[in-house]
Tab-separated table of C-alpha atoms in Angstrom:
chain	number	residue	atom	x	y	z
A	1	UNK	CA	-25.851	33.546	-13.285
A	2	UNK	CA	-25.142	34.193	-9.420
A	3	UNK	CA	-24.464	30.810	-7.077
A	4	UNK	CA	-23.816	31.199	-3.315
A	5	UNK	CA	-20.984	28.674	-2.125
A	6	UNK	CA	-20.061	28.173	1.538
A	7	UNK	CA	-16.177	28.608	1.662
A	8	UNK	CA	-13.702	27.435	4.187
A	9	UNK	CA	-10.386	29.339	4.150
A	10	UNK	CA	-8.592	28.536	6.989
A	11	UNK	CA	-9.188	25.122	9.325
A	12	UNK	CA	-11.042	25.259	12.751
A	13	UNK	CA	-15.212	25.259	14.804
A	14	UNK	CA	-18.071	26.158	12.661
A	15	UNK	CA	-17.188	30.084	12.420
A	16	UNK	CA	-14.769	29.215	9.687
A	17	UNK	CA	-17.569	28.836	6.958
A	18	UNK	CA	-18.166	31.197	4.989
A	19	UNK	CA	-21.079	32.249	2.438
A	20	UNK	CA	-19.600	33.736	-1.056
A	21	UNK	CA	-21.850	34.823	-4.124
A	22	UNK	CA	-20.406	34.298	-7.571
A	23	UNK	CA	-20.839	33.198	-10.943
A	24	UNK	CA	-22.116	29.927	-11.542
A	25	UNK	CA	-19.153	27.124	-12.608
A	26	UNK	CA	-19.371	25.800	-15.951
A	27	UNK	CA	-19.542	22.253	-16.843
A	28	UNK	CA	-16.201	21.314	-18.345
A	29	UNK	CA	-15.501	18.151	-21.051
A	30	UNK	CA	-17.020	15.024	-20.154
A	31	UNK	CA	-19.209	17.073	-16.660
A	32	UNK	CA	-22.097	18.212	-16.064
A	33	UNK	CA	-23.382	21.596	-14.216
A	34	UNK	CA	-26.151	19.854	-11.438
A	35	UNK	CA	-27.952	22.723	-9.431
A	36	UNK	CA	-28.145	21.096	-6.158
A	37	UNK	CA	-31.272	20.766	-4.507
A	38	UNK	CA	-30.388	19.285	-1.211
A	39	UNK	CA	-26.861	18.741	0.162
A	40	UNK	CA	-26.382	16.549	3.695
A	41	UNK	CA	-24.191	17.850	6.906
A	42	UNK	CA	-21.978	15.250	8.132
A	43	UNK	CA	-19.647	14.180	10.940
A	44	UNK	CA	-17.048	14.283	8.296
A	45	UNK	CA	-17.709	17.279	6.863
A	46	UNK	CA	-16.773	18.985	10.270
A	47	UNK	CA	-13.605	16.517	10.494
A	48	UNK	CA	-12.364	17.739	7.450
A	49	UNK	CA	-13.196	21.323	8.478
A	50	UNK	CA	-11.218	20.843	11.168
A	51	UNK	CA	-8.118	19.653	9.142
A	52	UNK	CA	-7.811	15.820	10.530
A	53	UNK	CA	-9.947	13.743	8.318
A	54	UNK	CA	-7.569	11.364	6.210
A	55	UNK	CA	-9.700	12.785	2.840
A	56	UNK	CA	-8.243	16.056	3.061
A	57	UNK	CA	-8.159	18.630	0.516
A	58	UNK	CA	-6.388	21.784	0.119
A	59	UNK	CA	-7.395	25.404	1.539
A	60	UNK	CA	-9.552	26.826	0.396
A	61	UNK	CA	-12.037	24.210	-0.110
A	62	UNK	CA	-16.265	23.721	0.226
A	63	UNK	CA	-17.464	20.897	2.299
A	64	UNK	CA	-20.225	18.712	1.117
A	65	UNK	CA	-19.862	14.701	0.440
A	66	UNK	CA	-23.493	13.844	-0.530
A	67	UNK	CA	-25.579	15.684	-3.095
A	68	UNK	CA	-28.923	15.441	-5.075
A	69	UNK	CA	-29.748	17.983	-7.435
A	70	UNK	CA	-30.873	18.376	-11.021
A	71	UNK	CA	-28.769	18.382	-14.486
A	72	UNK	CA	-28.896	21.607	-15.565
A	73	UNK	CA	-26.274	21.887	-18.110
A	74	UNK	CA	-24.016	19.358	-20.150
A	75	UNK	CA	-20.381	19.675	-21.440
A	76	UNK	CA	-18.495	18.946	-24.225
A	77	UNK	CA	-18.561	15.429	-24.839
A	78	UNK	CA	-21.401	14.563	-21.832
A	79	UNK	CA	-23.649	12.954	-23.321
A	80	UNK	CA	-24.952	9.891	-21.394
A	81	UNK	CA	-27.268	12.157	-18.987
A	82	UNK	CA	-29.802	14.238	-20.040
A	83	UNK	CA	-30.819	17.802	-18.550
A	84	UNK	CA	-33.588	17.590	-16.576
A	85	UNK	CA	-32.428	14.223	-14.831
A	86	UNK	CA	-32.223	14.493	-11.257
A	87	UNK	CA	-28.871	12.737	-9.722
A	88	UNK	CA	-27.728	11.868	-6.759
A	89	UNK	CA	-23.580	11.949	-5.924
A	90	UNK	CA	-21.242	11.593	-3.646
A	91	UNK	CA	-18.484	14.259	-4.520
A	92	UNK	CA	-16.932	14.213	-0.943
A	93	UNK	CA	-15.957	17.938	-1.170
A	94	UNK	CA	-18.166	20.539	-3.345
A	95	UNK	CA	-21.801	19.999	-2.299
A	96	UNK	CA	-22.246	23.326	0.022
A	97	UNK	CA	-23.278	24.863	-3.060
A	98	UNK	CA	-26.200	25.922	-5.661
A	99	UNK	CA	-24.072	24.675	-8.237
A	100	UNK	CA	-21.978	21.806	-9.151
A	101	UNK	CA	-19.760	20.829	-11.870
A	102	UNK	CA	-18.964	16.418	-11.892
A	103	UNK	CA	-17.980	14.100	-14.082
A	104	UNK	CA	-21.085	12.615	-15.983
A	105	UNK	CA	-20.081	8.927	-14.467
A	106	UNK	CA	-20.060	10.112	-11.137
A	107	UNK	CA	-23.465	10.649	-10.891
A	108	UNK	CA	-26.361	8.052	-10.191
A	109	UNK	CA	-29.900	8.402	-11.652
A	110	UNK	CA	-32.669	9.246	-8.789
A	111	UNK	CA	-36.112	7.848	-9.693
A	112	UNK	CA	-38.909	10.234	-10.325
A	113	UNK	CA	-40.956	11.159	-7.225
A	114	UNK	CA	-38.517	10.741	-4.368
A	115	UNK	CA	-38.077	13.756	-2.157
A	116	UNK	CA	-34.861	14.852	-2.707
A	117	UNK	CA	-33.850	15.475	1.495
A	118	UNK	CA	-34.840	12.064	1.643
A	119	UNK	CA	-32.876	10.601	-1.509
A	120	UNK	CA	-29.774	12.551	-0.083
A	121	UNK	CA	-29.722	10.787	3.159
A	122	UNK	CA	-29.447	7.774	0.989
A	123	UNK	CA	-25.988	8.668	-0.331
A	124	UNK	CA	-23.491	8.830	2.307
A	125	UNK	CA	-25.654	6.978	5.033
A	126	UNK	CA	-26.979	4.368	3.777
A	127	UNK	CA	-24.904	3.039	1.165
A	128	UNK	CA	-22.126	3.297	3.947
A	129	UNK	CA	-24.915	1.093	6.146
A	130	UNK	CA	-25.617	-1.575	3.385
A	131	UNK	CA	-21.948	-1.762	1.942
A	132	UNK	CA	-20.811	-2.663	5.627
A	133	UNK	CA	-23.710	-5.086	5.705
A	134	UNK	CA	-23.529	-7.031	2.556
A	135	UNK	CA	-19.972	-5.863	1.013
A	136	UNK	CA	-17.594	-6.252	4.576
A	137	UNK	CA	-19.346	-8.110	6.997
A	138	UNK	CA	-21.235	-10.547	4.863
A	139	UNK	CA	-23.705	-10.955	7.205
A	140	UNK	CA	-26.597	-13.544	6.753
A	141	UNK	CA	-30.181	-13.749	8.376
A	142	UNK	CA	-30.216	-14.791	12.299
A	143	UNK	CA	-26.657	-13.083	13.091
A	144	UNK	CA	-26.308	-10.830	15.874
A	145	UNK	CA	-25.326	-7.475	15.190
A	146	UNK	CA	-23.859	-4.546	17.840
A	147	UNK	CA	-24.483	-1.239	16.368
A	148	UNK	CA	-22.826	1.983	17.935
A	149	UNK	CA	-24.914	5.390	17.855
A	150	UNK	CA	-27.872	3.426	16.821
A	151	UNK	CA	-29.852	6.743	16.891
A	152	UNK	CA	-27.383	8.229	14.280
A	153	UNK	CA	-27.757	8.972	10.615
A	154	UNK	CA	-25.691	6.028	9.728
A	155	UNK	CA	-26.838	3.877	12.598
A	156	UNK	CA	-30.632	4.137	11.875
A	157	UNK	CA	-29.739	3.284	8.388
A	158	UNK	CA	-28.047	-0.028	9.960
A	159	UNK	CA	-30.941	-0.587	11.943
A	160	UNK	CA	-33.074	-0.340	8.861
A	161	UNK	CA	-31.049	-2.191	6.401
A	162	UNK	CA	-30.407	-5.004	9.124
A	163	UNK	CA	-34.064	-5.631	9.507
A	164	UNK	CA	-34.335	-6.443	6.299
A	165	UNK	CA	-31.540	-8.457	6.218
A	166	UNK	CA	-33.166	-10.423	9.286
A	167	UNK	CA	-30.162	-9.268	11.716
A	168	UNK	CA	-31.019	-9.845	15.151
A	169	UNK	CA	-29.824	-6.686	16.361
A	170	UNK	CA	-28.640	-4.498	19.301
A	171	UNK	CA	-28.053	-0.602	19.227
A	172	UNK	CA	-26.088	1.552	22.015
A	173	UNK	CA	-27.939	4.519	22.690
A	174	UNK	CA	-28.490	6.851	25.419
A	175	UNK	CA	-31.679	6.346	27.386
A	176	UNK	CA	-33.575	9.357	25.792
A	177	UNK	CA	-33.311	7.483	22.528
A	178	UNK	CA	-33.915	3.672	22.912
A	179	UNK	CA	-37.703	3.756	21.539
A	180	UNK	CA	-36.237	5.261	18.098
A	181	UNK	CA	-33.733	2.053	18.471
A	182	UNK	CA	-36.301	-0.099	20.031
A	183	UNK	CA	-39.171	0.821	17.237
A	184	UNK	CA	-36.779	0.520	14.669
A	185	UNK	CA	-36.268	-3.531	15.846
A	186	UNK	CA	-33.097	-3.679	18.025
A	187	UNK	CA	-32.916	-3.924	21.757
A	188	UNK	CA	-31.670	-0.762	23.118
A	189	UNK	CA	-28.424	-0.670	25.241
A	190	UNK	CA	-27.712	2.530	27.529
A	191	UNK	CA	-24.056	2.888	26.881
A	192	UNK	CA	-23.943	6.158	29.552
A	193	UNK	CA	-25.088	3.520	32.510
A	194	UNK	CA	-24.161	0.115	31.429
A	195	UNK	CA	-20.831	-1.745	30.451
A	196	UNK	CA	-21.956	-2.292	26.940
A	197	UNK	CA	-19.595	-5.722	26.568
A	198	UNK	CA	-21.199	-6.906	29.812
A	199	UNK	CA	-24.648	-6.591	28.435
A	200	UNK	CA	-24.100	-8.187	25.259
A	201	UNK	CA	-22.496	-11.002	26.556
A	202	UNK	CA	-25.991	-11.266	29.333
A	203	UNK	CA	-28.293	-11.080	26.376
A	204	UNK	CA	-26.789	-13.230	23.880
A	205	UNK	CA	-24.728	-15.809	26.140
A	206	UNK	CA	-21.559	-15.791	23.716
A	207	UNK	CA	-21.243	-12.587	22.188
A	208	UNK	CA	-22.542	-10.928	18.937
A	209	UNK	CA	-21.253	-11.266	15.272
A	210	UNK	CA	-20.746	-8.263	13.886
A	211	UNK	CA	-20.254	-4.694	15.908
A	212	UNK	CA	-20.554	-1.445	13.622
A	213	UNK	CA	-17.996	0.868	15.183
A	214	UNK	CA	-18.410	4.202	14.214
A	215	UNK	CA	-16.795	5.884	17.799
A	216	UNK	CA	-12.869	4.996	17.173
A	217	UNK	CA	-10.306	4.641	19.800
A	218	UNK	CA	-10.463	2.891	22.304
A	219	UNK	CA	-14.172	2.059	21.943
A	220	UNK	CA	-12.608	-0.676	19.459
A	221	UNK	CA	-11.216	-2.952	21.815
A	222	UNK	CA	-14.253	-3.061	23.641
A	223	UNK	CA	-16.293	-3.753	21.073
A	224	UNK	CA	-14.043	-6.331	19.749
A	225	UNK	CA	-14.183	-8.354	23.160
A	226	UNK	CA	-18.377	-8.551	22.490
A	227	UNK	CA	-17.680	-10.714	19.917
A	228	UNK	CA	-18.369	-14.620	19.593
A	229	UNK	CA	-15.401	-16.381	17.759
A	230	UNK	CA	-15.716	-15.609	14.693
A	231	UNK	CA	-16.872	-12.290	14.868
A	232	UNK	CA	-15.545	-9.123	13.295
A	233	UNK	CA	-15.894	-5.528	14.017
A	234	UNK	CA	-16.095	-3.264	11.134
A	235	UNK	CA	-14.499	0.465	12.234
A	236	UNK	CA	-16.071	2.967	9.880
A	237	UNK	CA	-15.670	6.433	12.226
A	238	UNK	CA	-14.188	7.965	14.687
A	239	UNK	CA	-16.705	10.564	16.381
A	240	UNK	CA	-14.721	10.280	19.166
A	241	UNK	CA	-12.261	12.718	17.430
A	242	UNK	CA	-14.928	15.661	18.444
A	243	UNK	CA	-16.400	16.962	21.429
A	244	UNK	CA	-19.173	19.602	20.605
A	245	UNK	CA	-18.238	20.129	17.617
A	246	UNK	CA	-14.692	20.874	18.276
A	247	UNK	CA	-10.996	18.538	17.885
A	248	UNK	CA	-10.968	17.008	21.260
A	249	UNK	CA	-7.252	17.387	22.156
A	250	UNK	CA	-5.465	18.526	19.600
A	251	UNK	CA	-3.821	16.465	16.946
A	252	UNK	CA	-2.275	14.157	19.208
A	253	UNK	CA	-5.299	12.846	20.043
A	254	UNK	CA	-5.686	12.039	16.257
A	255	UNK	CA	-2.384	10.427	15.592
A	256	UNK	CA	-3.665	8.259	18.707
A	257	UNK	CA	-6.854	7.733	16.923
A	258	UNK	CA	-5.560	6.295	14.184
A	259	UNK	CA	-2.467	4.460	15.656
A	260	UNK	CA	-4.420	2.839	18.625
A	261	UNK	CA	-7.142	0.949	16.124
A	262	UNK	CA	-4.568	0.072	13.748
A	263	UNK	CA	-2.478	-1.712	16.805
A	264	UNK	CA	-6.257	-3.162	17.650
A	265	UNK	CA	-6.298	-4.365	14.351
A	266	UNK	CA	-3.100	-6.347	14.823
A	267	UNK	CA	-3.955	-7.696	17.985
A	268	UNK	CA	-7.060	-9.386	16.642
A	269	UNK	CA	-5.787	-11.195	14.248
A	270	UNK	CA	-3.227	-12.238	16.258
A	271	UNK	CA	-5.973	-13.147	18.813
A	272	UNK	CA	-7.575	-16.911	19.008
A	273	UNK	CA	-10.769	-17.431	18.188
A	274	UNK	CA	-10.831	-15.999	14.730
A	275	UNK	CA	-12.095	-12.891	15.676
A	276	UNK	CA	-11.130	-9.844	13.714
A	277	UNK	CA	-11.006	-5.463	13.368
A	278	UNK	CA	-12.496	-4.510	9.771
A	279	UNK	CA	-11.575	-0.854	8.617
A	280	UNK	CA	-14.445	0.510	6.244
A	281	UNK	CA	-14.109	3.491	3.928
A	282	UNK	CA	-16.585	4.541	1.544
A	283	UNK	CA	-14.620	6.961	-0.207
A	284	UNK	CA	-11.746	4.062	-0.573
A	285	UNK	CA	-14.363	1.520	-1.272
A	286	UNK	CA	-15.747	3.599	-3.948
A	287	UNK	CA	-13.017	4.148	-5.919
A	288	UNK	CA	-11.870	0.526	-5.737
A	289	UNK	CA	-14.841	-0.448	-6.583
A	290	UNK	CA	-16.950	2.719	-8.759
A	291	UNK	CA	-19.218	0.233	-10.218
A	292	UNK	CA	-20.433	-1.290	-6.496
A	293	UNK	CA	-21.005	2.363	-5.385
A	294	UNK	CA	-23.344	2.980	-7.898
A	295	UNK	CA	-25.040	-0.184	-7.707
A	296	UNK	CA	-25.355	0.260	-3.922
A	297	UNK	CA	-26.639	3.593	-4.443
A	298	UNK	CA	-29.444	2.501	-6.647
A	299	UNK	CA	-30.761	-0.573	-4.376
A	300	UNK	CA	-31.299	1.405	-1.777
A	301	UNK	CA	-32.992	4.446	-4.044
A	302	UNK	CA	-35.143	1.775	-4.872
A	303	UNK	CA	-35.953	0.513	-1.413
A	304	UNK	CA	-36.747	4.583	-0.063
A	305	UNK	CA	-39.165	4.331	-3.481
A	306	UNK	CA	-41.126	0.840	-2.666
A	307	UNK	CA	-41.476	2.597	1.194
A	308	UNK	CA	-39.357	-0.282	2.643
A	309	UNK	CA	-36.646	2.185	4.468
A	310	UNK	CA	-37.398	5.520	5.514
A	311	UNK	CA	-34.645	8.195	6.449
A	312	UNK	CA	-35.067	10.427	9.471
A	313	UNK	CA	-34.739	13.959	8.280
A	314	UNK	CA	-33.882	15.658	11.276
A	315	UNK	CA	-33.946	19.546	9.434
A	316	UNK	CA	-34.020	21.034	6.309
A	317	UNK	CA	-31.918	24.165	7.349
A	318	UNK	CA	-30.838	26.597	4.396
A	319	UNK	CA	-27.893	26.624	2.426
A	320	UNK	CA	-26.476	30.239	3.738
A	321	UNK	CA	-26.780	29.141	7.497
A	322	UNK	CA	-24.716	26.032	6.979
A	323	UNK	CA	-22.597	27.265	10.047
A	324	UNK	CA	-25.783	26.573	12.243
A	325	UNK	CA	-26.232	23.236	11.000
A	326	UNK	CA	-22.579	22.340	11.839
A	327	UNK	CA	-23.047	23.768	15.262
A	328	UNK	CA	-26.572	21.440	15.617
A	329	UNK	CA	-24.340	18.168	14.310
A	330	UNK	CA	-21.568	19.146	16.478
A	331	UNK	CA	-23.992	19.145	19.537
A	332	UNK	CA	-25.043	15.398	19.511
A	333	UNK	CA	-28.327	15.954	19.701
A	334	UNK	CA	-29.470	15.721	16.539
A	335	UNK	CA	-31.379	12.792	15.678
A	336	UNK	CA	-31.270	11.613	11.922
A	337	UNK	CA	-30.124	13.614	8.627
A	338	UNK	CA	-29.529	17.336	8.827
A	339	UNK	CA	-30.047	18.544	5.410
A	340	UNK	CA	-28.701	21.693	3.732
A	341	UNK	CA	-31.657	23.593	1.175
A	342	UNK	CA	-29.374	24.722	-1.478
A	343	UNK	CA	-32.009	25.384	-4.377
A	344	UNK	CA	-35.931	25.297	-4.128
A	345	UNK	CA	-37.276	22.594	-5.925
């Protein structure tokens, strides 16, 4: 049986990817074979296409962190999933791909019914949203939260997941997006034409609690000095790494990326006021902590299925033009999840 695989050989822009036909993997002791029915583009997935993410892998390699497919085929010794059950994983590398071979325990159940573009957006996005939430930041109902790229995959999953948690929230954006922040319950900040700190501190009189960080760099500092005492940023990205798509200034830029918020870091806690930098990982998180992952996972399949979040799909582009949808994320104007069609359903 035939399986097309995108391919990347060599590191660099979206031209790298390539689109290979061959035979199907097989499923080896204790996996499973899942044909993949949607697979989601991500900011890291064009980080470690570019060679500079700290999950790297070796060339060649397929991108692809977030799956949902079907079990099509057991191995040897598989035998807690049956065929037929559609999954949902998070295989960081791999999901670019009509086929997938994973470890049986790596994969969580999806329930029956759910779309699976829309489960998928679930799996990197929001589990990264609700772990920061509930697993880092601890936040409770009536705290103030700052959240970067609030028009984002992963921040219109924190704007979702924080209204339920009764955050009262805030969400940088540039003017062309506030109403998706605004209708989604946070009050819109244009980061292009305002000092972001400035305005917090206006609105709320002493600062927020929490700040989602997703840009890196220098942007950490800044959002560190929005905080009230007692606050705490939690770092999760660093899109400032890319511009268009491409490594913004070679890879001194990223040893400075990852120097300058670790020095932040420092600083902080060395800072009065018990304010304090938060790294967040999900890949690190989850395998510290496997058992949270899936847990987190499920809660928030079960809140897409009871209609209480809904993901922005912002295309379903096919699997052999994945080069296009890298070339859309890399633009910034993409609003939501871009999903890969690897299989019809």
């Amino acid at each position: 049986m035939k399986s097309l695989r995108i391919v990347v050989r060599r590191f660099g822009g979206p031209e790298v990817l390539e689109t290979v036909e061959e035979e199907a993997p097989e499923p080896g002791r204790g996996e499973v074979r899942v044909r993949v029915f949607a697979a989601g583009v991500s900011f890291a997935d064009m980080l470690m296409r570019e060679g500079i993410h700290p999950e790297k892998t070796t060339l060649p390699f397929t991108p692809g962190w977030d799956i949902v497919g079907v079990v099509e085929k057991t191995g040897e010794g598989a035998s807690n999933i049956a065929v037929g059950q559609m999954v949902a994983a998070l295989p960081i590398h791999g999901g670019y791909a009509q086929y997938i071979c994973l470890p049986e325990g790596d994969l969580t159940p999806v329930p029956a019914g759910l779309d699976p573009a829309e489960a998928v957006s679930l799996v990197l996005n929001y589990v990264t949203a609700h772990q920061m939430i509930h697993r880092v930041a601890h936040a409770s109902a009536g705290q103030r939260a700052l959240i970067h790229g609030a028009a984002g995959g992963v921040g219109t999953a924190l704007l979702q997941l924080g209204r339920l948690a009764s955050l009262e929230m805030y969400g940088t954006a540039s003017l062309a997006d506030h109403q998706i922040v605004s209708d989604l319950g946070a009050t819109p900040i244009d980061y292009q034409k305002s000092d972001f700190v400035e305005k917090i501190h206006r609105l709320t009189g002493d600062g927020v609690d929490i700040v989602f960080d997703g840009v890196g760099e220098a942007n950490v500092w800044r959002s560190f000095q929005a905080l009230k005492p007692g606050g705490r940023v939690i770092a999760y990205g660093f899109t400032s790494f890319l511009q268009k798509g491409r490594l913004e200034g070679g890879l001194r830029y990223r040893l400075r990326g990852i120097l300058r918020p670790a020095w932040y870091a420092l600083r902080a806690f060395l800072s009065p006021g018990r304010r304090r930098i938060l790294p967040y990982s999900i890949q690190y998180l989850k395998r510290w902590r496997p058992a949270w992952f899936r847990e987190d996972l499920s809660t928030v399949l079960n809140l897409l299925l009871d209609k209480k979040i809904k993901p922005m799909i912002a295309d379903r582009i096919p699997l052999s033009e994945a080069r296009r949808a890298q070339e859309l994320i890399g633009g910034g104007s993409v609003r939501g999840k871009l999903v890969l069609v690897c299989n019809a359903d």
